[in-house]
Amino acid sequence: MSAVFITLALTILTGLLSWGLGRVRSRFTRTSAPKGEHPNTTRTVLSEAVRLSLLPLRVALWIGWLYLVSGLFTWSRPLQAQLFTVLIGPLPGIVLVIVAGVFAIRLGYVLIDLLFEAIREGRFLARTYSARLDLRVNTFSGVFKGTLTIVVGALALVLVLRQSGLDIGPLLAGAGILGLAFSFGAQSLIKDIINGFFILFEDQYGVGDVVIINGNDGLGGLVEDINLRITRLRNTEGRLITIPNSEVKTVANLSSRWARVDIKVPVPHDVDIDRVMAMMVREVSALRAEPGWQAKILEEPEMLGVDALSDTGVVLRMLVKTAPLQQWRVDRAVRRRLKLAFDRESIRFTGLSTAVQLDPGQALEELTEYNREDAR
């Protein structure tokens, strides 16, 4: 009976200790900093380290309970002997390596998140650049986390093999030979990775950008994902296009830092073009002064003047600098105001017989509606 009471006491004690560790672990669960305050980096890292270390500690606590209880009864002592054999064998070292690997990966994720959160908030860079990098956080964070997982996983695999008693020297030598052979057979993969690195490093584009790859006859769409090997685009038809990074030769980024609306208005020969040009500038300036448009129209319009002459009239050209991904919305609003202003002044447009060639980026406009909400 004494063995039963000891077992009961050990069970209650172990359960209480495990419950206490669970409560402590829940208190160290990572929470975001209050609005307007920066998270304490040291405290966050230490909290995550404690939270991750308490789980294997609880498992070890119950293993110790099993070892002690199995020695209290005659029928369970063989189990204790087997458990002792396991505990002094390679298994604890293997488990320790796996736990340490998971711990390192999770802690690395926390540090990466903190780093890119600081970049997003402009604590390391000027705010103008931080706004641009806001679209890049998910891209770089994913690449960094993936690289960390591969490196730590490979190192953990080598240590597990070593703990298992295997001679890893020949394995590493064989892996080197296989790696050399693989490099000859996977040159396109290596080119993908190298080109992907430079795409990210040079900030050619990232998740959330609208791009046209390899010229106007190439592929265009919203960048949904990019890593060191491939780029995934979603076009206006909803198709997900996967492009190896080595195939990316030229990139037209329609959402990088700023954009521009190129407005060409055909008018008859008999109108006062100076009055029409002044009216066009005045209408854009009035639109920019309205609430909600100051952030979309970055500067006063640039009137270039007469852009072309024909037997049917004169083409006036004006440029409007806009925020990224706002060029299509500004274009529609400006053309609407110009149409209303022309109607008030009884100015008619000339009928051009030539076909209108659209900017290929306009076909991608539909993507920007959910791009601003989901992809940033």
Short mmCIF file of C-alpha atoms in Angstrom, two decimals:
data_model
loop_
_atom_site.label_atom_id
_atom_site.label_comp_id
_atom_site.label_asym_id
_atom_site.label_seq_id
_atom_site.Cartn_x
_atom_site.Cartn_y
_atom_site.Cartn_z
CA MET A 1 0.00 0.00 0.00
CA SER A 2 2.91 2.32 0.71
CA ALA A 3 3.89 2.12 -2.97
CA VAL A 4 0.38 3.21 -3.93
CA PHE A 5 0.47 6.19 -1.59
CA ILE A 6 3.94 7.18 -2.82
CA THR A 7 2.70 6.90 -6.41
CA LEU A 8 -0.32 9.06 -5.58
CA ALA A 9 1.88 11.63 -3.84
CA LEU A 10 4.34 11.72 -6.74
CA THR A 11 1.48 12.07 -9.21
CA ILE A 12 -0.06 14.98 -7.29
CA LEU A 13 3.31 16.68 -6.85
CA THR A 14 4.27 16.22 -10.51
CA GLY A 15 0.85 17.41 -11.64
CA LEU A 16 1.09 20.55 -9.50
CA LEU A 17 4.59 21.30 -10.77
CA SER A 18 3.50 20.73 -14.36
CA TRP A 19 0.45 22.96 -13.87
CA GLY A 20 2.65 25.66 -12.34
CA LEU A 21 5.07 25.50 -15.25
CA GLY A 22 2.13 25.75 -17.63
CA ARG A 23 0.87 28.85 -15.86
CA VAL A 24 4.32 30.42 -15.99
CA ARG A 25 4.56 29.57 -19.69
CA SER A 26 1.22 31.21 -20.42
CA ARG A 27 2.36 34.40 -18.68
CA PHE A 28 5.37 34.57 -20.97
CA THR A 29 3.28 34.27 -24.13
CA ARG A 30 4.35 37.01 -26.47
CA THR A 31 2.00 39.99 -26.60
CA SER A 32 2.23 43.08 -28.76
CA ALA A 33 3.35 46.36 -27.30
CA PRO A 34 0.69 48.99 -26.49
CA LYS A 35 -0.24 51.28 -29.35
CA GLY A 36 2.33 54.00 -29.80
CA GLU A 37 5.01 52.18 -27.82
CA HIS A 38 7.91 50.13 -29.14
CA PRO A 39 8.26 46.59 -27.80
CA ASN A 40 11.14 45.93 -25.43
CA THR A 41 13.37 43.76 -27.61
CA THR A 42 15.37 42.19 -24.78
CA ARG A 43 12.25 41.43 -22.78
CA THR A 44 10.50 39.94 -25.79
CA VAL A 45 13.41 37.65 -26.66
CA LEU A 46 13.83 36.50 -23.04
CA SER A 47 10.09 35.88 -22.72
CA GLU A 48 10.05 33.75 -25.85
CA ALA A 49 13.15 31.86 -24.68
CA VAL A 50 11.53 31.06 -21.32
CA ARG A 51 8.24 30.12 -22.96
CA LEU A 52 9.93 27.69 -25.36
CA SER A 53 12.16 26.11 -22.70
CA LEU A 54 9.30 25.37 -20.29
CA LEU A 55 7.60 22.86 -22.61
CA PRO A 56 10.51 20.34 -22.77
CA LEU A 57 10.96 20.90 -19.03
CA ARG A 58 7.41 19.71 -18.42
CA VAL A 59 8.03 16.67 -20.62
CA ALA A 60 11.21 15.86 -18.68
CA LEU A 61 9.26 16.22 -15.43
CA TRP A 62 6.76 13.54 -16.45
CA ILE A 63 9.54 11.25 -17.72
CA GLY A 64 11.14 11.52 -14.27
CA TRP A 65 7.77 10.69 -12.70
CA LEU A 66 7.48 7.60 -14.89
CA TYR A 67 11.01 6.49 -13.96
CA LEU A 68 10.39 6.86 -10.20
CA VAL A 69 6.93 5.27 -10.21
CA SER A 70 8.04 2.30 -12.33
CA GLY A 71 10.58 1.40 -9.62
CA LEU A 72 7.97 1.19 -6.86
CA PHE A 73 6.27 -1.97 -8.11
CA THR A 74 7.78 -5.38 -8.80
CA TRP A 75 5.91 -5.87 -12.05
CA SER A 76 7.05 -2.46 -13.42
CA ARG A 77 10.74 -2.64 -12.51
CA PRO A 78 11.69 -4.16 -15.90
CA LEU A 79 10.16 -1.03 -17.43
CA GLN A 80 12.37 1.10 -15.19
CA ALA A 81 15.44 -0.85 -16.33
CA GLN A 82 14.48 -0.37 -19.99
CA LEU A 83 13.82 3.31 -19.38
CA PHE A 84 17.24 3.66 -17.73
CA THR A 85 18.87 1.99 -20.73
CA VAL A 86 17.11 4.44 -23.03
CA LEU A 87 18.06 7.44 -20.90
CA ILE A 88 21.78 6.62 -20.93
CA GLY A 89 21.72 5.77 -24.65
CA PRO A 90 21.79 8.07 -27.67
CA LEU A 91 18.07 8.93 -27.56
CA PRO A 92 18.34 11.79 -25.00
CA GLY A 93 21.08 13.42 -27.06
CA ILE A 94 19.00 13.11 -30.22
CA VAL A 95 15.96 14.59 -28.48
CA LEU A 96 18.10 17.38 -27.06
CA VAL A 97 19.44 18.25 -30.53
CA ILE A 98 15.92 18.31 -31.99
CA VAL A 99 14.59 20.45 -29.13
CA ALA A 100 17.56 22.81 -29.43
CA GLY A 101 17.01 23.08 -33.19
CA VAL A 102 13.32 23.92 -32.79
CA PHE A 103 14.23 26.37 -30.02
CA ALA A 104 16.82 28.09 -32.24
CA ILE A 105 14.41 28.34 -35.18
CA ARG A 106 11.55 29.75 -33.11
CA LEU A 107 13.82 32.22 -31.34
CA GLY A 108 15.29 33.23 -34.70
CA TYR A 109 11.78 33.86 -36.02
CA VAL A 110 11.14 36.20 -33.08
CA LEU A 111 14.34 38.15 -33.75
CA ILE A 112 13.53 38.41 -37.47
CA ASP A 113 10.01 39.66 -36.70
CA LEU A 114 11.39 42.26 -34.29
CA LEU A 115 13.99 43.40 -36.81
CA PHE A 116 11.52 43.93 -39.64
CA GLU A 117 8.96 45.48 -37.31
CA ALA A 118 11.61 48.04 -36.37
CA ILE A 119 12.33 48.66 -40.06
CA ARG A 120 8.62 49.07 -40.79
CA GLU A 121 8.27 51.65 -38.02
CA GLY A 122 11.24 53.63 -39.33
CA ARG A 123 13.48 53.18 -36.29
CA PHE A 124 16.48 52.17 -38.43
CA LEU A 125 15.75 54.00 -41.68
CA ALA A 126 14.29 57.32 -42.80
CA ARG A 127 10.53 57.28 -42.88
CA THR A 128 10.39 57.80 -46.65
CA TYR A 129 12.31 54.58 -47.16
CA SER A 130 10.40 52.82 -44.38
CA ALA A 131 7.16 53.43 -46.25
CA ARG A 132 8.64 51.77 -49.32
CA LEU A 133 9.95 48.85 -47.25
CA ASP A 134 6.50 48.31 -45.80
CA LEU A 135 5.77 46.20 -48.89
CA ARG A 136 9.07 44.36 -48.51
CA VAL A 137 8.74 43.15 -44.92
CA ASN A 138 6.87 39.95 -45.76
CA THR A 139 9.23 39.19 -48.65
CA PHE A 140 12.50 39.57 -46.76
CA SER A 141 11.10 38.08 -43.57
CA GLY A 142 9.99 34.93 -45.40
CA VAL A 143 13.36 34.53 -47.12
CA PHE A 144 15.27 35.03 -43.86
CA LYS A 145 13.07 32.54 -42.02
CA GLY A 146 13.37 29.96 -44.78
CA THR A 147 17.16 30.30 -44.87
CA LEU A 148 17.35 30.00 -41.07
CA THR A 149 15.20 26.85 -41.13
CA ILE A 150 17.38 25.19 -43.79
CA VAL A 151 20.67 26.03 -42.06
CA VAL A 152 19.54 24.98 -38.57
CA GLY A 153 17.81 21.87 -39.95
CA ALA A 154 20.94 20.76 -41.82
CA LEU A 155 23.12 21.32 -38.75
CA ALA A 156 20.65 19.43 -36.54
CA LEU A 157 20.61 16.52 -39.00
CA VAL A 158 24.41 16.23 -38.86
CA LEU A 159 24.36 16.30 -35.05
CA VAL A 160 21.59 13.69 -34.89
CA LEU A 161 23.60 11.36 -37.12
CA ARG A 162 26.63 11.92 -34.93
CA GLN A 163 24.61 11.19 -31.76
CA SER A 164 23.39 7.99 -33.37
CA GLY A 165 26.98 6.74 -33.52
CA LEU A 166 27.38 7.03 -37.27
CA ASP A 167 30.70 8.12 -38.74
CA ILE A 168 29.67 11.31 -40.50
CA GLY A 169 33.09 11.86 -42.11
CA PRO A 170 32.44 9.61 -45.12
CA LEU A 171 28.88 10.94 -45.29
CA LEU A 172 30.11 14.53 -45.49
CA ALA A 173 32.69 13.56 -48.11
CA GLY A 174 30.02 11.76 -50.12
CA ALA A 175 27.70 14.72 -49.72
CA GLY A 176 30.43 16.99 -51.09
CA ILE A 177 30.86 14.81 -54.16
CA LEU A 178 27.09 14.62 -54.65
CA GLY A 179 26.86 18.37 -54.21
CA LEU A 180 29.50 18.90 -56.90
CA ALA A 181 27.66 16.57 -59.27
CA PHE A 182 24.36 18.22 -58.41
CA SER A 183 25.79 21.67 -59.15
CA PHE A 184 26.57 20.61 -62.73
CA GLY A 185 23.08 19.20 -63.19
CA ALA A 186 21.27 22.08 -61.51
CA GLN A 187 22.81 25.12 -63.14
CA SER A 188 19.39 26.61 -63.85
CA LEU A 189 18.48 26.26 -60.17
CA ILE A 190 21.69 28.03 -59.17
CA LYS A 191 20.93 30.79 -61.68
CA ASP A 192 17.43 31.10 -60.21
CA ILE A 193 18.83 31.50 -56.70
CA ILE A 194 21.51 34.01 -57.71
CA ASN A 195 19.07 36.11 -59.73
CA GLY A 196 16.49 35.90 -56.94
CA PHE A 197 19.05 37.17 -54.46
CA PHE A 198 19.83 40.21 -56.60
CA ILE A 199 16.12 40.89 -57.20
CA LEU A 200 15.61 41.09 -53.44
CA PHE A 201 18.89 42.84 -52.67
CA GLU A 202 18.39 45.53 -55.34
CA ASP A 203 14.71 45.93 -54.39
CA GLN A 204 13.56 45.45 -57.99
CA TYR A 205 10.13 44.34 -56.75
CA GLY A 206 8.51 42.56 -53.85
CA VAL A 207 5.23 41.15 -52.55
CA GLY A 208 2.42 43.60 -53.28
CA ASP A 209 4.00 45.27 -56.32
CA VAL A 210 2.36 45.38 -59.74
CA VAL A 211 4.97 44.54 -62.37
CA ILE A 212 5.41 43.72 -66.04
CA ILE A 213 8.23 41.23 -66.62
CA ASN A 214 10.25 41.05 -69.86
CA GLY A 215 8.67 43.96 -71.71
CA ASN A 216 5.14 44.83 -72.79
CA ASP A 217 4.78 41.43 -74.47
CA GLY A 218 5.83 39.66 -71.28
CA LEU A 219 3.90 38.67 -68.19
CA GLY A 220 2.30 41.14 -65.82
CA GLY A 221 0.38 41.04 -62.59
CA LEU A 222 0.42 41.41 -58.84
CA VAL A 223 3.41 39.84 -57.08
CA GLU A 224 1.86 37.39 -54.61
CA ASP A 225 5.04 35.59 -53.60
CA ILE A 226 8.76 35.76 -54.23
CA ASN A 227 11.61 33.68 -52.91
CA LEU A 228 15.14 32.93 -54.04
CA ARG A 229 13.93 30.53 -56.76
CA ILE A 230 10.62 31.73 -58.20
CA THR A 231 8.26 34.68 -58.53
CA ARG A 232 4.49 34.19 -58.49
CA LEU A 233 2.20 36.68 -60.25
CA ARG A 234 -1.60 36.93 -60.26
CA ASN A 235 -2.86 38.44 -63.51
CA THR A 236 -6.17 40.20 -64.20
CA GLU A 237 -7.82 36.91 -65.16
CA GLY A 238 -6.99 35.44 -61.76
CA ARG A 239 -4.33 33.08 -63.09
CA LEU A 240 -1.38 32.37 -60.82
CA ILE A 241 1.78 32.55 -62.95
CA THR A 242 5.04 31.04 -61.69
CA ILE A 243 8.24 32.40 -63.21
CA PRO A 244 11.76 31.08 -62.47
CA ASN A 245 13.88 34.01 -61.35
CA SER A 246 16.51 33.21 -63.98
CA GLU A 247 13.90 34.06 -66.66
CA VAL A 248 13.42 37.59 -65.31
CA LYS A 249 15.38 39.82 -67.70
CA THR A 250 13.65 43.21 -67.50
CA VAL A 251 11.15 44.48 -64.93
CA ALA A 252 8.69 47.36 -65.23
CA ASN A 253 7.57 48.14 -61.67
CA LEU A 254 4.31 50.12 -61.71
CA SER A 255 4.24 50.67 -57.94
CA SER A 256 7.76 51.73 -56.99
CA ARG A 257 7.98 54.95 -54.92
CA TRP A 258 5.88 57.09 -57.29
CA ALA A 259 3.94 56.91 -60.55
CA ARG A 260 2.86 59.33 -63.25
CA VAL A 261 -0.29 59.97 -65.27
CA ASP A 262 0.34 60.98 -68.89
CA ILE A 263 -2.71 62.89 -70.13
CA LYS A 264 -3.08 63.83 -73.80
CA VAL A 265 -6.09 65.94 -74.80
CA PRO A 266 -6.94 66.61 -78.48
CA VAL A 267 -8.57 70.02 -79.12
CA PRO A 268 -9.55 71.88 -82.33
CA HIS A 269 -7.29 74.40 -84.04
CA ASP A 270 -9.64 77.31 -83.39
CA VAL A 271 -9.44 77.27 -79.57
CA ASP A 272 -7.17 79.42 -77.42
CA ILE A 273 -4.65 76.75 -76.41
CA ASP A 274 -3.11 78.95 -73.68
CA ARG A 275 -6.52 79.28 -72.03
CA VAL A 276 -7.13 75.52 -72.36
CA MET A 277 -3.73 74.64 -70.87
CA ALA A 278 -4.30 77.01 -67.94
CA MET A 279 -7.72 75.47 -67.38
CA MET A 280 -6.27 71.94 -67.37
CA VAL A 281 -3.64 72.88 -64.77
CA ARG A 282 -6.27 74.69 -62.70
CA GLU A 283 -8.57 71.65 -62.64
CA VAL A 284 -5.81 69.29 -61.48
CA SER A 285 -4.70 71.76 -58.79
CA ALA A 286 -8.29 72.03 -57.58
CA LEU A 287 -8.57 68.25 -57.43
CA ARG A 288 -5.31 68.05 -55.46
CA ALA A 289 -6.66 70.56 -52.93
CA GLU A 290 -9.70 68.39 -52.17
CA PRO A 291 -9.62 66.19 -49.02
CA GLY A 292 -8.33 62.70 -49.71
CA TRP A 293 -6.38 63.65 -52.83
CA GLN A 294 -3.36 65.38 -51.28
CA ALA A 295 -1.66 62.04 -50.57
CA LYS A 296 -2.53 60.68 -54.03
CA ILE A 297 -1.31 63.63 -56.14
CA LEU A 298 2.23 64.36 -55.00
CA GLU A 299 3.04 67.53 -56.96
CA GLU A 300 1.45 70.25 -59.03
CA PRO A 301 0.80 69.13 -62.63
CA GLU A 302 3.48 69.66 -65.25
CA MET A 303 2.03 71.11 -68.44
CA LEU A 304 4.25 70.11 -71.36
CA GLY A 305 2.21 72.05 -73.92
CA VAL A 306 1.57 71.14 -77.55
CA ASP A 307 2.60 67.55 -78.09
CA ALA A 308 1.36 66.97 -81.66
CA LEU A 309 -0.28 68.69 -84.61
CA SER A 310 -2.61 67.16 -87.17
CA ASP A 311 -5.19 68.22 -89.71
CA THR A 312 -7.92 67.61 -87.13
CA GLY A 313 -6.48 69.55 -84.18
CA VAL A 314 -3.82 69.97 -81.54
CA VAL A 315 -2.80 67.48 -78.85
CA LEU A 316 -2.01 69.02 -75.45
CA ARG A 317 0.03 66.97 -73.02
CA MET A 318 0.20 67.15 -69.21
CA LEU A 319 1.97 64.99 -66.58
CA VAL A 320 0.68 64.37 -63.05
CA LYS A 321 2.93 62.75 -60.44
CA THR A 322 1.05 60.37 -58.12
CA ALA A 323 1.62 57.99 -55.24
CA PRO A 324 2.34 54.34 -56.13
CA LEU A 325 -0.70 52.37 -57.36
CA GLN A 326 -2.81 55.56 -57.46
CA GLN A 327 -2.11 56.53 -61.07
CA TRP A 328 -5.24 54.89 -62.48
CA ARG A 329 -7.58 56.42 -59.91
CA VAL A 330 -6.04 59.87 -60.41
CA ASP A 331 -6.23 59.43 -64.19
CA ARG A 332 -9.97 58.76 -64.06
CA ALA A 333 -10.64 61.66 -61.68
CA VAL A 334 -8.62 64.13 -63.76
CA ARG A 335 -10.27 63.11 -67.04
CA ARG A 336 -13.70 63.45 -65.44
CA ARG A 337 -12.95 66.99 -64.24
CA LEU A 338 -11.52 67.94 -67.62
CA LYS A 339 -14.63 66.66 -69.39
CA LEU A 340 -16.90 68.70 -67.11
CA ALA A 341 -14.70 71.79 -67.49
CA PHE A 342 -14.65 71.46 -71.29
CA ASP A 343 -18.44 71.19 -71.31
CA ARG A 344 -18.78 74.35 -69.20
CA GLU A 345 -16.46 76.25 -71.55
CA SER A 346 -18.12 74.77 -74.67
CA ILE A 347 -14.81 73.35 -75.86
CA ARG A 348 -15.15 70.26 -77.98
CA PHE A 349 -12.68 67.42 -78.41
CA THR A 350 -11.44 66.61 -81.89
CA GLY A 351 -12.32 63.24 -83.32
CA LEU A 352 -9.15 61.30 -83.96
CA SER A 353 -9.32 58.51 -86.48
CA THR A 354 -6.29 56.69 -85.09
CA ALA A 355 -6.69 53.86 -82.61
CA VAL A 356 -6.03 54.57 -78.97
CA GLN A 357 -3.13 52.55 -77.57
CA LEU A 358 -3.53 51.87 -73.87
CA ASP A 359 -0.70 51.69 -71.38
CA PRO A 360 -0.21 47.95 -70.67
CA GLY A 361 -0.16 48.76 -66.97
CA GLN A 362 -3.81 49.85 -67.09
CA ALA A 363 -4.86 46.25 -67.63
CA LEU A 364 -3.42 45.50 -64.20
CA GLU A 365 -5.37 48.21 -62.39
CA GLU A 366 -7.97 45.79 -61.07
CA LEU A 367 -5.30 44.08 -59.00
CA THR A 368 -4.57 47.17 -56.93
CA GLU A 369 -7.94 47.20 -55.19
CA TYR A 370 -7.13 44.20 -53.03
CA ASN A 371 -3.37 44.73 -53.30
CA ARG A 372 -3.51 47.63 -50.85
CA GLU A 373 -5.51 45.57 -48.35
CA ASP A 374 -4.03 42.06 -48.58
CA ALA A 375 -0.56 42.13 -50.03
CA ARG A 376 1.07 44.86 -47.93
#
